[in-house]
Amino acid sequence: MESVYLTIVLAPLAAAIVAGLAGSRIGRAGAHWVTIIGVAISFALSLYVLYGIVFGGLETFNGPVYQWAEVGGLSIEVGFLIDRLTALMMAVVTAVSLAVHVYTIGYMHDDPGYQRFFSYISLFTFSMLMLVMSNNFMQLFFGWEAVGVVSYLLIGFWFKRDSAVFANLKAFLVNRVGDFGFLLGIAALLLYGGSLDYATVFGQAEALSGETMQIFEGAEWSVLTVACICLFIGAMGKSAQVPLHVWLPDSMEGPTPISALIHAATMVTAGIFMVARMSPLFEYTETALSFVLVIGATTAFFTGLLGIVQQDIKRVIAYSTLSQLGYMTVALGASAYAAGIFHLATHAFFKALLFLAAGSVIIALHHEQDIRKMGGLKKYLPITYWTSVLGTLALIGFPGFSGFFSKDALIEAVHASSLPGSTYAYWCVLLGVFVTSLYSFRLLFVVFHGEERMDAHTKEHLHETPAVVTGPLIALAIPSVVIGWFMIEPLLFGGFFDGAIFVREEHDVLGEVGAEFEGALAFVTHAFTHSIALYMAAAGAIVAWFLYLKRREIPGQILARFGALYRLLVNKYYFDWFNENVVARGTRGTGKLLWKLGDQILIDGLLVNGSARAVGAISSAARGLQSGYLYHYAFAMVIALAVLIGWFALRS
């Protein structure tokens, strides 16, 4: 099977190289066909592996395929860990990536960077596969950084726009903050665990939980707690958790297909996957779990609120992604890792669907993204509209849709948790359901219903987008509706992740939830009588209908009365202001001060130029002694001889 695993990861890489280096020779069609075929091969083989592991008795594979180096007895290898968690992630990543590749043919049709874009997104898929298939921390870090580098290229794909350059630099720098913590976590595990191999380190987790270290003199810290929090700081950057979330909304500067790829199945889910993979470590430190729980809850609720005031169609969905990533993180903190991965899988499909539907609207409106210039698009874009409805219902957790099964299960799991911070987390995710429904239906109503606010020229040429765009929408809509019915029981209550995810008995909140599980249909019907979340979602939809269709003057009245709150939300809690005016400006100011004091005054002024001036002064003084008169030299010799004799006399 090693050859199959290598083919899965190398097919997108080979396609990316061909499209990138030979794009001008193979042409536009050649670039999209070679990358689509490469990703399709990976997708087909990923499904084969997933089927084999789940139904075919295929054993877990954990081993090296290539030794890169050996340093001081430490082996640095390329290796694969293919278990059920990996197989599921491989299938999700390649499925969404394939849909995005096909969709890109229509969206980027007239872009001069067509071949370059296909090369980048194929390279992105390779990077994510390297990350999820790794069996050691070094390869994990390689994949981690590779998706960061390619995301930098894709967010700034339209590099002639200043806003795109600013956005990719912002994403790059914010992720470096998270990656610094991630690297410290890996270093701590290497120092105390003596290995970069997952299995070796995981086997020492319980022993490491009793080890302590001193970061500050006199204060003992748990090694495992420090390592896990550092690892999670890396996840905060990649998966955009507060306060390292600020890069994700600005990543909308990239083309819509990459927005779908980054936000749905690749970069932002890397942190969620990583924490689930590290469950054998996190399970032995409740401090780290509580930290994850609180950060995720804060992200889920407070970033969701920001989606209510956005006017850019893609940014509304971007803040939705932030909020849903918070939900996944909350599940991880509650030790409901399977629920977090389940929501990751369902979210990948309906969020990719919503982004690509937004792209369809943008194409139809000649790249207009302001929802205030839309309205009444339902009759012009019927396929885009109905697939958007299905994606929206999945997002808000409407009973029977994929998002309902994953979101309701994780909310119940958080409710069952007894970790510090679990009560706060429960109320955040519960209120977040109302907020999610409110901004989702606001977007749906403003864009597709109500009065038409397009100009006459746009309306004259308005029609449904071509099949190469709507086809992927339909393909993504199907799993967004049905996938939860088939996945909830095996993934959450059927032991699907046994051997891949470790949960201590005292943390088994999904076991408590599963004790009352009687099947997918019963889970749906139970929601109508027992689920508070369902009625929170219904309330959000009704409020959105009332404010944005029935009484459209009320939002303006609310704005006038609560202007301070509106400004707080529009300015995104002033995180960007703080980063730009305090962190960035302070860093530049500190650098300028060090340049003035260190470079100009100390190094250039004192050491370099100062030493030259000193030599010059001494030389000038010495020149004054060279008079050319013999008696001056004789006198100097007598004086020197007298000093020398006196020195010897004093020593004796």
XYZ file of C-alpha atoms in Angstrom:
652
model
C 0.000 0.000 0.000
C 2.981 2.316 0.316
C 2.881 2.976 -3.426
C -0.798 3.968 -3.122
C -0.055 6.397 -0.303
C 2.844 7.895 -2.238
C 0.652 8.299 -5.321
C -2.033 10.075 -3.286
C 0.386 12.684 -2.011
C 2.617 13.010 -5.090
C -0.039 13.230 -7.831
C -1.054 16.826 -6.937
C 2.615 17.782 -6.527
C 3.534 16.447 -9.979
C 0.536 18.237 -11.486
C 1.493 21.488 -9.758
C 5.038 21.269 -11.119
C 3.846 20.614 -14.671
C 1.261 23.423 -14.595
C 3.705 25.825 -12.949
C 6.827 25.194 -15.019
C 5.273 24.180 -18.333
C 2.094 26.242 -18.220
C 2.992 28.315 -21.263
C 3.645 25.158 -23.305
C 0.598 23.111 -22.327
C -1.739 26.111 -22.406
C -4.723 26.972 -20.259
C -6.631 23.775 -20.971
C -3.539 21.690 -20.336
C -2.982 23.383 -16.964
C -6.472 22.724 -15.687
C -6.644 19.185 -17.035
C -3.329 18.048 -15.580
C -4.140 19.437 -12.120
C -7.729 18.133 -12.142
C -6.495 14.670 -13.125
C -3.822 14.797 -10.420
C -6.320 15.702 -7.696
C -8.903 13.245 -9.083
C -6.346 10.438 -8.747
C -5.726 11.441 -5.137
C -9.474 11.621 -4.475
C -10.190 8.202 -5.989
C -7.340 6.550 -4.109
C -8.339 8.323 -0.875
C -11.841 6.866 -1.193
C -10.257 3.474 -1.849
C -8.156 3.776 1.313
C -11.126 4.997 3.394
C -13.259 2.108 2.159
C -10.460 -0.366 2.794
C -9.872 0.817 6.350
C -13.571 0.989 7.281
C -14.974 -2.020 5.426
C -12.097 -3.923 3.840
C -10.016 -4.825 6.850
C -7.090 -2.679 5.741
C -4.722 -2.324 8.675
C -3.386 0.957 9.977
C -0.083 1.866 8.364
C 2.566 3.634 10.433
C 6.081 3.727 9.093
C 8.793 5.695 7.299
C 9.065 5.871 3.539
C 12.269 7.906 3.370
C 14.992 8.921 5.820
C 16.039 12.480 5.187
C 18.785 12.818 7.815
C 20.125 11.466 11.086
C 21.510 13.987 13.528
C 22.925 12.930 16.909
C 20.936 9.712 16.877
C 17.724 11.569 15.939
C 16.210 10.215 12.736
C 14.388 12.769 10.571
C 12.069 10.915 8.227
C 9.248 11.220 5.759
C 6.626 8.799 7.007
C 2.910 8.099 6.878
C 0.351 7.315 9.552
C -2.749 6.077 7.747
C -5.558 5.334 10.174
C -9.251 6.192 10.157
C -8.689 9.822 11.151
C -6.160 10.294 8.351
C -8.286 8.440 5.801
C -11.322 10.605 6.548
C -9.272 13.805 6.287
C -7.704 12.657 3.008
C -11.142 12.017 1.519
C -12.538 15.378 2.669
C -9.508 17.379 1.507
C -9.341 15.805 -1.934
C -13.139 15.904 -2.466
C -13.421 19.624 -1.792
C -10.197 20.327 -3.665
C -11.493 18.493 -6.742
C -14.740 20.511 -6.709
C -12.753 23.736 -6.376
C -10.461 22.756 -9.262
C -13.431 22.194 -11.593
C -15.165 25.384 -10.423
C -11.976 27.385 -11.051
C -12.241 26.743 -14.801
C -15.294 28.998 -14.896
C -14.351 31.509 -12.227
C -10.807 32.231 -13.463
C -11.665 31.879 -17.150
C -10.415 35.324 -18.169
C -7.616 35.731 -15.632
C -4.098 36.105 -17.092
C -2.672 34.059 -14.199
C -4.828 31.033 -15.049
C -2.044 28.417 -15.217
C -0.279 29.844 -12.174
C -3.475 29.626 -10.120
C -4.021 25.966 -10.972
C -0.423 25.226 -10.048
C -0.880 26.914 -6.677
C -4.128 25.171 -5.705
C -2.707 21.786 -6.667
C 0.384 22.537 -4.569
C -1.947 23.522 -1.728
C -3.595 20.091 -1.897
C -0.204 18.367 -1.782
C 0.815 20.406 1.268
C -2.367 19.550 3.160
C -2.014 15.858 2.349
C 1.557 15.876 3.636
C 0.281 17.419 6.860
C -2.583 14.998 7.531
C -0.654 11.882 6.455
C 2.462 12.568 8.560
C 3.548 10.237 11.336
C 6.117 12.547 12.900
C 6.408 16.139 14.083
C 9.032 17.167 11.527
C 6.848 16.231 8.571
C 3.838 17.757 10.329
C 5.772 21.010 10.598
C 6.773 20.810 6.930
C 3.144 20.443 5.840
C 2.128 23.120 8.343
C 4.536 25.635 6.847
C 3.899 24.543 3.273
C 0.170 25.340 3.460
C 1.156 28.681 5.007
C 3.503 29.530 2.155
C 1.031 28.558 -0.568
C -1.770 30.439 1.191
C 0.506 33.504 1.117
C 0.834 33.082 -2.651
C -2.894 32.559 -3.156
C -4.223 35.306 -0.883
C -1.917 37.715 -2.705
C -2.561 36.125 -6.098
C -3.692 39.464 -7.523
C -0.442 41.036 -6.348
C -1.020 44.290 -8.208
C -3.703 45.178 -5.661
C -2.332 46.844 -2.547
C -5.128 45.284 -0.495
C -4.082 41.790 -1.615
C -0.446 42.412 -0.717
C -1.493 43.736 2.695
C -3.736 40.706 3.253
C -1.133 38.085 2.417
C 1.495 39.811 4.549
C -0.990 39.971 7.407
C -1.779 36.261 7.092
C 1.913 35.415 6.896
C 2.922 37.473 9.943
C 0.012 36.440 12.174
C 0.679 32.801 11.391
C 4.352 33.265 12.253
C 3.233 34.205 15.770
C 1.266 30.981 16.048
C 4.021 28.944 14.419
C 6.548 30.200 16.967
C 4.415 28.671 19.719
C 3.929 25.521 17.635
C 7.685 25.120 17.206
C 8.248 25.603 20.949
C 5.709 22.870 21.650
C 7.471 20.454 19.288
C 10.840 21.377 20.836
C 9.526 20.699 24.355
C 8.239 17.273 23.324
C 11.551 16.487 21.619
C 13.506 17.611 24.684
C 11.508 15.586 27.191
C 10.252 12.788 24.922
C 13.467 12.273 22.992
C 11.762 11.662 19.649
C 9.847 13.267 16.805
C 7.789 10.144 16.139
C 4.123 10.370 17.154
C 3.844 6.845 18.552
C 6.973 7.195 20.676
C 5.910 10.530 22.177
C 2.293 9.450 22.676
C 3.510 6.386 24.544
C 5.198 8.669 27.084
C 2.212 11.003 27.568
C 1.227 9.766 31.015
C 4.825 9.894 32.245
C 5.314 13.363 30.780
C 2.226 14.595 32.636
C 4.195 14.177 35.874
C 7.288 16.014 34.596
C 7.803 19.662 35.503
C 9.934 22.466 34.147
C 10.894 25.959 35.291
C 10.130 28.733 32.836
C 10.580 31.326 35.572
C 12.758 30.644 38.581
C 10.825 29.219 41.508
C 7.697 28.319 39.496
C 7.107 24.710 38.444
C 5.147 24.128 35.231
C 3.821 20.850 33.869
C 5.846 19.894 30.810
C 2.811 18.446 29.062
C 0.637 21.481 29.810
C 3.260 23.863 28.429
C 3.850 21.705 25.352
C 0.121 21.310 24.595
C -0.657 25.006 25.052
C 2.257 25.872 22.759
C 0.978 23.400 20.171
C -2.488 24.919 20.445
C -1.071 28.422 19.941
C 0.032 27.106 16.555
C -3.532 25.912 15.973
C -4.843 29.340 17.007
C -2.888 30.839 14.129
C -3.755 28.258 11.471
C -7.381 27.797 12.559
C -7.899 31.501 13.273
C -8.838 31.530 16.947
C -9.026 34.741 18.987
C -6.764 36.742 19.100
C -4.911 35.267 16.093
C -8.065 35.313 13.954
C -7.480 38.674 12.295
C -5.888 37.356 9.097
C -8.797 35.203 7.965
C -11.368 37.873 6.913
C -8.679 39.708 4.929
C -7.820 36.485 3.092
C -10.966 37.226 1.038
C -8.680 39.340 -1.152
C -7.741 36.137 -2.933
C -9.940 34.695 -5.705
C -13.130 32.997 -4.485
C -12.004 29.409 -5.277
C -9.098 29.737 -2.862
C -11.390 31.281 -0.271
C -13.397 28.058 -0.457
C -10.292 25.875 -0.343
C -8.643 27.714 2.568
C -11.829 28.091 4.588
C -13.406 24.709 3.963
C -10.994 21.810 3.915
C -7.364 22.832 4.075
C -5.471 25.490 5.966
C -7.979 26.480 8.643
C -8.809 22.874 9.497
C -5.139 21.983 9.967
C -5.188 23.185 13.573
C -8.377 21.240 14.346
C -6.898 18.068 12.885
C -3.623 18.585 14.725
C -5.256 18.880 18.170
C -7.378 15.784 17.465
C -4.246 13.912 16.412
C -2.546 15.036 19.629
C -5.429 13.793 21.811
C -3.138 11.312 23.656
C -1.210 14.355 24.923
C -4.078 16.780 25.573
C -6.036 14.171 27.543
C -3.451 14.274 30.347
C -3.633 18.037 30.899
C -6.986 19.506 31.878
C -5.440 22.968 32.039
C -4.670 22.844 28.334
C -8.131 21.422 27.566
C -9.815 24.256 29.469
C -7.651 26.761 27.604
C -8.767 25.255 24.289
C -12.398 25.227 25.459
C -12.503 28.906 26.464
C -10.635 30.168 23.392
C -12.928 28.187 21.085
C -16.089 29.402 22.823
C -14.966 33.023 22.659
C -14.226 32.666 18.958
C -17.519 30.907 18.219
C -19.727 33.618 19.686
C -17.888 36.911 19.363
C -16.605 36.496 15.797
C -20.085 35.365 14.754
C -21.447 38.729 15.869
C -19.131 40.423 13.373
C -20.845 38.633 10.498
C -24.055 40.552 11.204
C -22.592 43.932 10.198
C -20.550 42.906 7.140
C -21.575 44.190 3.702
C -19.162 42.137 1.580
C -20.742 38.813 0.572
C -17.502 36.884 1.038
C -16.671 38.492 4.383
C -20.008 37.439 5.866
C -19.123 33.845 5.016
C -15.557 34.386 6.269
C -16.797 35.405 9.716
C -19.092 32.398 9.610
C -15.984 30.262 9.106
C -14.347 31.877 12.131
C -17.383 31.096 14.239
C -17.650 27.479 13.031
C -13.948 26.927 13.679
C -14.692 28.068 17.219
C -17.360 25.360 17.453
C -14.864 22.718 16.350
C -12.323 23.997 18.864
C -14.880 23.929 21.685
C -15.531 20.273 20.902
C -11.806 19.541 21.103
C -11.554 21.293 24.467
C -14.461 19.250 25.802
C -12.634 16.053 24.734
C -15.313 15.469 22.088
C -12.617 15.166 19.411
C -14.799 12.993 17.183
C -17.534 15.648 17.241
C -14.995 18.314 16.264
C -13.771 16.218 13.329
C -17.362 15.383 12.376
C -18.210 19.085 12.248
C -15.000 19.697 10.300
C -16.141 17.161 7.688
C -19.706 18.459 7.331
C -18.536 22.075 7.428
C -16.068 21.387 4.610
C -18.923 20.642 2.216
C -21.495 23.275 3.132
C -18.951 26.046 3.617
C -17.270 25.287 0.290
C -20.767 25.338 -1.204
C -21.545 28.754 0.284
C -18.257 30.270 -0.869
C -18.630 28.920 -4.384
C -22.251 30.107 -4.469
C -21.009 33.558 -3.451
C -18.513 33.315 -6.297
C -21.342 32.474 -8.687
C -23.161 35.632 -7.580
C -19.977 37.661 -7.993
C -19.470 36.335 -11.541
C -23.079 37.098 -12.469
C -22.785 40.656 -11.144
C -19.466 41.331 -12.899
C -17.388 40.975 -9.705
C -19.610 43.078 -7.473
C -19.324 41.926 -3.832
C -21.341 44.545 -1.910
C -24.645 42.967 -0.842
C -26.228 46.448 -0.742
C -26.003 46.423 -4.549
C -27.780 43.089 -4.902
C -31.308 41.866 -4.196
C -33.959 39.863 -6.014
C -31.423 37.485 -7.575
C -33.558 34.408 -6.939
C -35.270 34.560 -10.335
C -32.026 35.226 -12.232
C -29.825 32.616 -10.514
C -32.132 29.728 -9.575
C -29.464 27.027 -9.196
C -27.211 29.332 -7.199
C -30.175 30.334 -5.023
C -31.418 26.854 -4.169
C -27.949 25.490 -3.491
C -27.347 28.533 -1.264
C -30.553 27.720 0.612
C -29.354 24.166 1.179
C -25.932 25.393 2.338
C -27.547 27.917 4.672
C -29.841 25.299 6.234
C -26.821 23.046 6.787
C -24.881 25.915 8.343
C -27.580 26.900 10.841
C -28.155 23.267 11.816
C -31.645 22.726 10.446
C -32.822 19.221 11.442
C -31.866 16.598 8.892
C -29.093 18.619 7.258
C -25.445 17.686 7.796
C -24.628 20.657 10.005
C -27.488 19.784 12.357
C -26.041 16.395 13.266
C -22.510 17.646 13.906
C -23.399 20.928 15.601
C -26.130 19.545 17.865
C -23.912 16.666 18.932
C -21.019 18.915 19.889
C -23.300 21.335 21.767
C -24.660 18.410 23.795
C -21.100 17.188 24.406
C -20.042 20.594 25.726
C -23.137 20.628 27.951
C -22.047 17.275 29.402
C -18.482 18.469 30.122
C -17.401 19.278 33.672
C -14.094 20.967 32.801
C -13.464 24.508 34.095
C -14.969 26.933 31.587
C -17.531 24.453 30.240
C -20.540 26.502 31.419
C -19.218 29.615 29.688
C -18.499 27.558 26.569
C -21.990 26.052 26.522
C -23.724 29.424 26.601
C -21.388 30.813 23.947
C -22.106 27.989 21.494
C -25.823 28.058 22.277
C -26.158 31.812 21.716
C -23.918 31.401 18.700
C -26.637 29.311 17.047
C -28.968 32.326 17.086
C -26.229 34.591 15.736
C -25.338 32.111 12.973
C -28.945 31.894 11.836
C -29.334 35.681 11.940
C -26.357 36.554 9.715
C -26.942 33.558 7.412
C -30.549 34.439 6.641
C -29.679 38.137 6.484
C -27.276 37.272 3.676
C -29.806 35.032 1.930
C -32.637 37.573 2.132
C -30.593 40.635 1.168
C -28.904 38.945 -1.806
C -31.704 36.844 -3.267
C -34.967 38.438 -2.050
C -36.427 41.923 -1.772
C -35.980 44.754 -4.220
C -33.426 44.648 -7.011
C -30.624 47.137 -6.357
C -28.411 46.413 -9.378
C -27.829 49.015 -12.067
C -29.623 48.673 -15.410
C -26.545 47.444 -17.310
C -25.875 44.664 -14.794
C -29.528 43.604 -14.763
C -29.626 43.463 -18.564
C -26.819 40.875 -18.694
C -27.812 38.968 -15.558
C -28.211 35.190 -15.974
C -27.284 31.918 -14.292
C -23.592 31.064 -14.376
C -22.325 28.248 -16.662
C -22.450 24.549 -15.786
C -18.759 24.462 -14.880
C -19.694 26.774 -11.981
C -23.118 25.402 -11.028
C -22.029 21.760 -11.377
C -19.704 21.888 -8.328
C -22.464 23.700 -6.406
C -24.844 20.786 -6.980
C -22.086 18.269 -6.208
C -21.355 19.975 -2.869
C -25.045 20.474 -2.037
C -25.692 16.719 -1.976
C -23.313 15.858 0.910
C -24.323 19.115 2.646
C -27.817 17.635 2.895
C -27.345 13.896 3.374
C -23.902 13.148 4.757
C -24.879 13.607 8.405
C -27.408 10.758 8.250
C -24.667 8.262 7.416
C -21.813 9.648 9.495
C -23.256 10.480 12.908
C -23.533 6.969 14.316
C -20.188 5.510 13.185
C -18.153 8.663 13.761
C -19.548 9.652 17.151
C -20.983 6.546 18.747
C -19.699 3.595 16.752
C -16.011 3.647 17.664
C -14.920 4.841 14.216
C -11.861 6.622 15.617
C -10.773 3.864 18.016
C -6.993 3.732 17.937
C -6.760 7.113 16.200
C -8.223 9.342 18.935
C -7.681 8.737 22.642
C -10.156 9.869 25.308
C -9.792 9.137 29.016
C -12.829 7.605 30.662
C -13.482 10.612 32.891
C -13.552 12.897 29.810
C -15.843 10.731 27.668
C -18.651 13.260 27.141
C -19.654 11.660 23.845
C -20.250 8.447 25.747
C -22.820 10.298 27.865
C -24.476 11.776 24.790
C -24.411 8.410 23.027
C -26.170 6.685 25.915
C -29.412 8.292 24.704
C -28.696 7.939 20.968
C -31.231 5.720 19.188
C -30.396 6.404 15.573
C -30.206 9.339 13.175
C -33.961 9.638 12.718
C -34.586 9.637 16.463
C -31.837 12.254 16.831
C -33.755 14.493 14.403
C -37.175 14.007 15.993
C -35.711 14.428 19.472
C -34.494 17.895 18.472
C -38.021 19.217 17.982
C -38.930 18.503 21.604
C -35.630 18.780 23.476
C -33.139 20.892 21.495
C -32.840 24.510 22.595
C -30.444 25.074 19.687
C -33.186 24.336 17.141
C -35.406 27.090 18.486
C -32.468 29.485 18.754
C -31.849 28.901 15.041
C -35.540 29.401 14.248
C -35.535 32.651 16.230
C -32.515 33.912 14.278
C -34.213 33.167 10.952
C -37.456 34.905 12.028
C -35.588 37.984 13.266
C -33.641 38.151 9.969
C -36.899 37.891 7.976
C -38.535 40.610 10.073
C -35.566 43.020 9.903
C -34.463 42.558 6.295
C -37.693 41.737 4.442
C -40.714 42.774 6.501
C -39.529 45.971 8.253
C -36.366 47.062 6.494
C -36.314 50.452 8.212
C -35.689 48.916 11.642
C -31.966 48.081 11.137
C -31.334 51.790 10.476
C -33.195 52.717 13.669
C -31.192 50.166 15.653
C -28.009 51.609 14.172
C -28.978 55.129 15.238
C -29.766 54.015 18.782
C -26.828 51.664 19.306
C -24.155 53.446 17.305
C -21.371 52.657 19.773
C -22.065 48.921 19.592
C -22.248 49.088 15.802
C -18.889 50.878 15.626
C -17.402 48.244 17.941
C -18.539 45.489 15.604
C -17.652 47.297 12.369
C -14.174 47.945 13.751
C -13.922 44.249 14.677
C -13.426 44.935 18.400
C -10.464 47.130 17.378
C -8.123 44.146 17.051
C -6.874 45.450 13.710
C -6.458 48.957 15.112
C -4.447 47.603 18.030
C -2.274 45.428 15.811
C -1.589 48.196 13.314
C -1.184 51.123 15.710
C 0.309 49.479 18.773
C 1.990 46.237 17.726
C 3.125 47.141 14.187
C 3.867 50.810 14.883
C 5.486 49.949 18.202
C 7.649 47.333 16.509
C 8.705 49.791 13.819
C 9.383 52.436 16.488
C 11.480 50.011 18.525
C 13.381 49.022 15.404
C 14.010 52.672 14.555
C 15.221 53.367 18.098
C 17.580 50.397 18.008
C 18.818 51.541 14.606
C 19.492 55.037 15.911
C 21.126 53.956 19.180
C 22.640 50.678 18.112
C 23.616 51.107 14.493
C 24.181 54.827 14.103
C 25.478 55.844 17.538
C 27.079 52.707 19.030
C 28.277 50.666 16.044
C 28.796 53.287 13.312
C 29.455 56.279 15.538
C 31.494 54.782 18.397
C 32.983 51.493 17.238
C 33.558 51.935 13.500
C 33.904 55.675 12.934
C 34.934 56.260 16.560
C 37.882 53.882 16.320
C 38.924 55.520 13.052
C 38.747 58.960 14.633
C 40.753 57.699 17.638
C 43.461 56.337 15.370
C 43.485 59.631 13.489
C 43.826 61.638 16.728
C 46.651 59.447 18.014
C 48.374 59.664 14.643
C 48.098 63.469 14.675
C 49.616 63.578 18.145
C 52.384 61.210 17.105
C 53.192 63.332 14.065
C 53.900 66.247 16.396
C 56.719 64.249 18.016
C 58.479 63.759 14.695
C 60.329 67.114 14.607
C 63.436 65.926 12.693
C 65.890 67.371 15.313
C 68.445 64.908 16.702
C 68.478 66.391 20.208
C 64.682 65.869 20.494
C 65.132 62.171 19.798
C 68.111 61.943 22.229
C 66.083 63.637 24.933
C 63.179 61.209 24.392
C 65.578 58.255 24.611
C 67.030 59.533 27.901
C 63.565 60.024 29.381
C 62.444 56.547 28.266
C 65.650 55.012 29.691
C 65.088 56.758 33.022
C 61.478 55.488 33.195
C 62.657 51.962 32.393
C 65.384 52.014 35.047
C 62.948 53.375 37.616
C 60.413 50.621 36.826
C 63.062 47.893 37.297
C 64.208 49.529 40.518
C 60.667 49.532 41.923
C 60.137 45.855 41.023
C 63.345 44.765 42.750
